[in-house]
XYZ file of C-alpha atoms in Angstrom:
192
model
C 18.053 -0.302 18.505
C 14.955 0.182 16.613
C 14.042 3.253 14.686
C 11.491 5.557 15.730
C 7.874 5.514 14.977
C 7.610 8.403 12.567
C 10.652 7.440 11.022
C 9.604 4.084 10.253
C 6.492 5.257 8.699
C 8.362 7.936 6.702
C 9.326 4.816 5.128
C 6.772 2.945 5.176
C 4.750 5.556 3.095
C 7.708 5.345 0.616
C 7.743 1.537 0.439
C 4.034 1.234 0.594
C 4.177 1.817 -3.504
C 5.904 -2.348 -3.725
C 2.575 -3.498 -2.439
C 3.174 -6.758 -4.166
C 6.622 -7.852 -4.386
C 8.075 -10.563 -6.276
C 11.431 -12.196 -5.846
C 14.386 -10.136 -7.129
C 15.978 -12.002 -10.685
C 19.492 -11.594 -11.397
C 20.033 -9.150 -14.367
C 21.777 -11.933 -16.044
C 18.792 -14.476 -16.068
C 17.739 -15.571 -19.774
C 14.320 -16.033 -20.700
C 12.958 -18.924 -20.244
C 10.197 -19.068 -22.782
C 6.514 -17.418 -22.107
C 5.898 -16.581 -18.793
C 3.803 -17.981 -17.005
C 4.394 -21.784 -18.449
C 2.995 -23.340 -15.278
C 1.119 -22.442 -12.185
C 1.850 -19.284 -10.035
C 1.992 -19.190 -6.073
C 0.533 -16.484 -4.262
C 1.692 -15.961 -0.746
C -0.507 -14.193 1.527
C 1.109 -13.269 4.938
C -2.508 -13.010 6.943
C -5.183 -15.132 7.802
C -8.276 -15.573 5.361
C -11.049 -13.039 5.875
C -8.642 -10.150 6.083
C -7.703 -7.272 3.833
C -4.602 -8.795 2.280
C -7.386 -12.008 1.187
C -10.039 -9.609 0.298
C -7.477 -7.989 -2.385
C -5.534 -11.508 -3.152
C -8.568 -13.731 -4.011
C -10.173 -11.187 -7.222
C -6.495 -10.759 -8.067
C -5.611 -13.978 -8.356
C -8.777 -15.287 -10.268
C -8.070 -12.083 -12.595
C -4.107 -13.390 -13.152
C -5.202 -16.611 -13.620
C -7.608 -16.043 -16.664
C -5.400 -13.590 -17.920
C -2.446 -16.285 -17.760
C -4.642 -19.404 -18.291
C -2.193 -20.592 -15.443
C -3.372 -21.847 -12.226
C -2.854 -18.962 -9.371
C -2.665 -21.108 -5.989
C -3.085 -18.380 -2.602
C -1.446 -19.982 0.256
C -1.529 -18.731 2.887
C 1.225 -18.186 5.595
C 0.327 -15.910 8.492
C 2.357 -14.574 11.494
C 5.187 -12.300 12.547
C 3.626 -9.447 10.320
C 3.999 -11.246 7.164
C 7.672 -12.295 8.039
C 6.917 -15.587 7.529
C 5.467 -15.467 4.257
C 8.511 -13.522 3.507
C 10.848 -15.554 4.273
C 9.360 -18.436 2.436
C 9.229 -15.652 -0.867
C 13.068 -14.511 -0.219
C 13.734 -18.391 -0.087
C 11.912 -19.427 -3.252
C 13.375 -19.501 -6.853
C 13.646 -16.075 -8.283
C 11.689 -17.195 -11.292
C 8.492 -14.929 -11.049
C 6.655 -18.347 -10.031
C 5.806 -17.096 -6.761
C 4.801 -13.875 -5.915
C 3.973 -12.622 -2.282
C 1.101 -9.750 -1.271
C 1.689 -7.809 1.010
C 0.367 -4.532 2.896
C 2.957 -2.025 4.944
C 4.052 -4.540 7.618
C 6.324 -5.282 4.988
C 7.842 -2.159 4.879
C 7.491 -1.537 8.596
C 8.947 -5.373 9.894
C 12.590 -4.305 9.512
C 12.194 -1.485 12.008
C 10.025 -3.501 14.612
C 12.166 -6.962 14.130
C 16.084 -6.665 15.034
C 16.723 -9.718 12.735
C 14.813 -10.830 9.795
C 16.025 -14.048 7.796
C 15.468 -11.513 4.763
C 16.636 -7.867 3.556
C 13.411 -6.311 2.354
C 15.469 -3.720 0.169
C 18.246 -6.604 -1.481
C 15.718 -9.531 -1.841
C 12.242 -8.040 -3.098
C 11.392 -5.828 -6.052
C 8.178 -4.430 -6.761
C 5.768 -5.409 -9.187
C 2.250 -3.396 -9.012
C 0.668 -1.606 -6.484
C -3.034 -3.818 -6.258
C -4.843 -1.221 -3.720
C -4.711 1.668 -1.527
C -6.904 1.032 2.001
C -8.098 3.728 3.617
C -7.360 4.232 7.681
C -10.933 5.853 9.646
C -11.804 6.873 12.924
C -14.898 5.724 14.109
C -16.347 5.703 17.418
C -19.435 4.829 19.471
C -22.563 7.693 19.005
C -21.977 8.090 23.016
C -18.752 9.534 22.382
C -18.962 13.483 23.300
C -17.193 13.968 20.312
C -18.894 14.806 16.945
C -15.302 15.977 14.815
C -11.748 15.273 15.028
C -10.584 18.595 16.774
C -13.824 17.610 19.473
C -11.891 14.201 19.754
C -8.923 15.260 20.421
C -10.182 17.904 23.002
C -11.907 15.374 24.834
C -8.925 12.635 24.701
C -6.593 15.744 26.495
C -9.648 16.680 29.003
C -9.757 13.209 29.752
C -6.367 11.073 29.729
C -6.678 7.317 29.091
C -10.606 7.371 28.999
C -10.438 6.268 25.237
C -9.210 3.730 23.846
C -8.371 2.402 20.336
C -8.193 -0.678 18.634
C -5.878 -2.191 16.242
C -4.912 -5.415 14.512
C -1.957 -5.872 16.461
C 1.638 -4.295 18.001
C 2.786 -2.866 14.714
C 0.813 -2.727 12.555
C 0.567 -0.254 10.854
C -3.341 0.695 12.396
C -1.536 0.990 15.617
C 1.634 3.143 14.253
C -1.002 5.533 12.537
C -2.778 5.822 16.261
C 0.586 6.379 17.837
C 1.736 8.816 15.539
C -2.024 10.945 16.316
C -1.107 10.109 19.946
C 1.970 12.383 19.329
C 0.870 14.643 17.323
C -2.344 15.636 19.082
C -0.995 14.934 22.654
C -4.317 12.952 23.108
C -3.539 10.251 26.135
C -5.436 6.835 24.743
C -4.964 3.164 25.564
C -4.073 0.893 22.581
C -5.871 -2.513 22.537
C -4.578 -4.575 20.068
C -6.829 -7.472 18.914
């Protein structure tokens, strides 16, 4: 049985901190001379064009001059970043390839019943690269000029609005969901 919603973006929220994880190492690994020595792999778990490549492509041109390493994105979208995942938690824990990755990460345990990965056991943080803002926008027709009008309106007028994310899950929808509650504003979700 999954979690619910506000539970699994109560952790979330506290996850959301290992934006960029790399592959746990053993305690016991020894050096094995500087680091990096040869060229990085940066897994990104979305398409090009999105947020997670907006933030990976000026990070990895900024790791690779500070390294004077090659830092290869590749990219591996689907499942909410659980493939990308998989292919990080199945990769040498030798800091050689690193994986960015936004709350899906966090969320995917809750949503998925079984993950070829344990997000806590096989992933430890590194840096958090960003923090992306969530807004709510809407057409100038809208009769609504604030949030408190919005919400008014959505409860005057069940399942007249509608809101868009990028998909079941994510974490664009959860936040809508959890306003949904919240507010007891009656919207249809239409993922894209």
């Amino acid at each position: 049985m999954h979690r619910p919603v506000l539970a699994v973006l109560a952790t979330a929220s506290l996850l959301f901190a290992a934006s960029t994880t790399v592959h746990a190492q053993p305690a016991d690994a020894a050096p094995s001379g500087a680091y990096p020595d040869k060229p990085i792999t940066l897994l990104i778990p979305y398409p090009p064009g999105g947020s997670a490549d907006m933030l990976a492509r000026p990070l990895g041109a900024a790791l690779q001059k500070k390294w004077n390493q090659p830092v290869v994105l590749e990219y591996k979208p689907g499942a909410g970043g659980a493939i990308a995942s998989s292919q990080l938690a199945r990769a040498k824990p030798d800091g050689y390839t690193l994986l960015m990755v936004l709350a899906a990460h966090a969320i995917n345990p809750s949503l998925y019943p079984s993950l070829p990965y344990d997000t806590r056991r096989d992933f430890a943080p590194v840096s958090l690269v960003a923090t992306l803002p969530m807004l709510v926008s809407a057409p100038l027709s809208t009769p609504a000029n604030s949030i408190p009008e919005l919400i008014a309106y959505a409860r005057q007028h069940p399942g007249k609005l509608s809101f868009a994310s990028a998909g079941n899950g994510n974490t664009s929808h959860l936040a809508a969901e959890i306003f949904k509650h919240r507010t007891g504003a009656d919207m249809l979700h239409v993922p894209y």
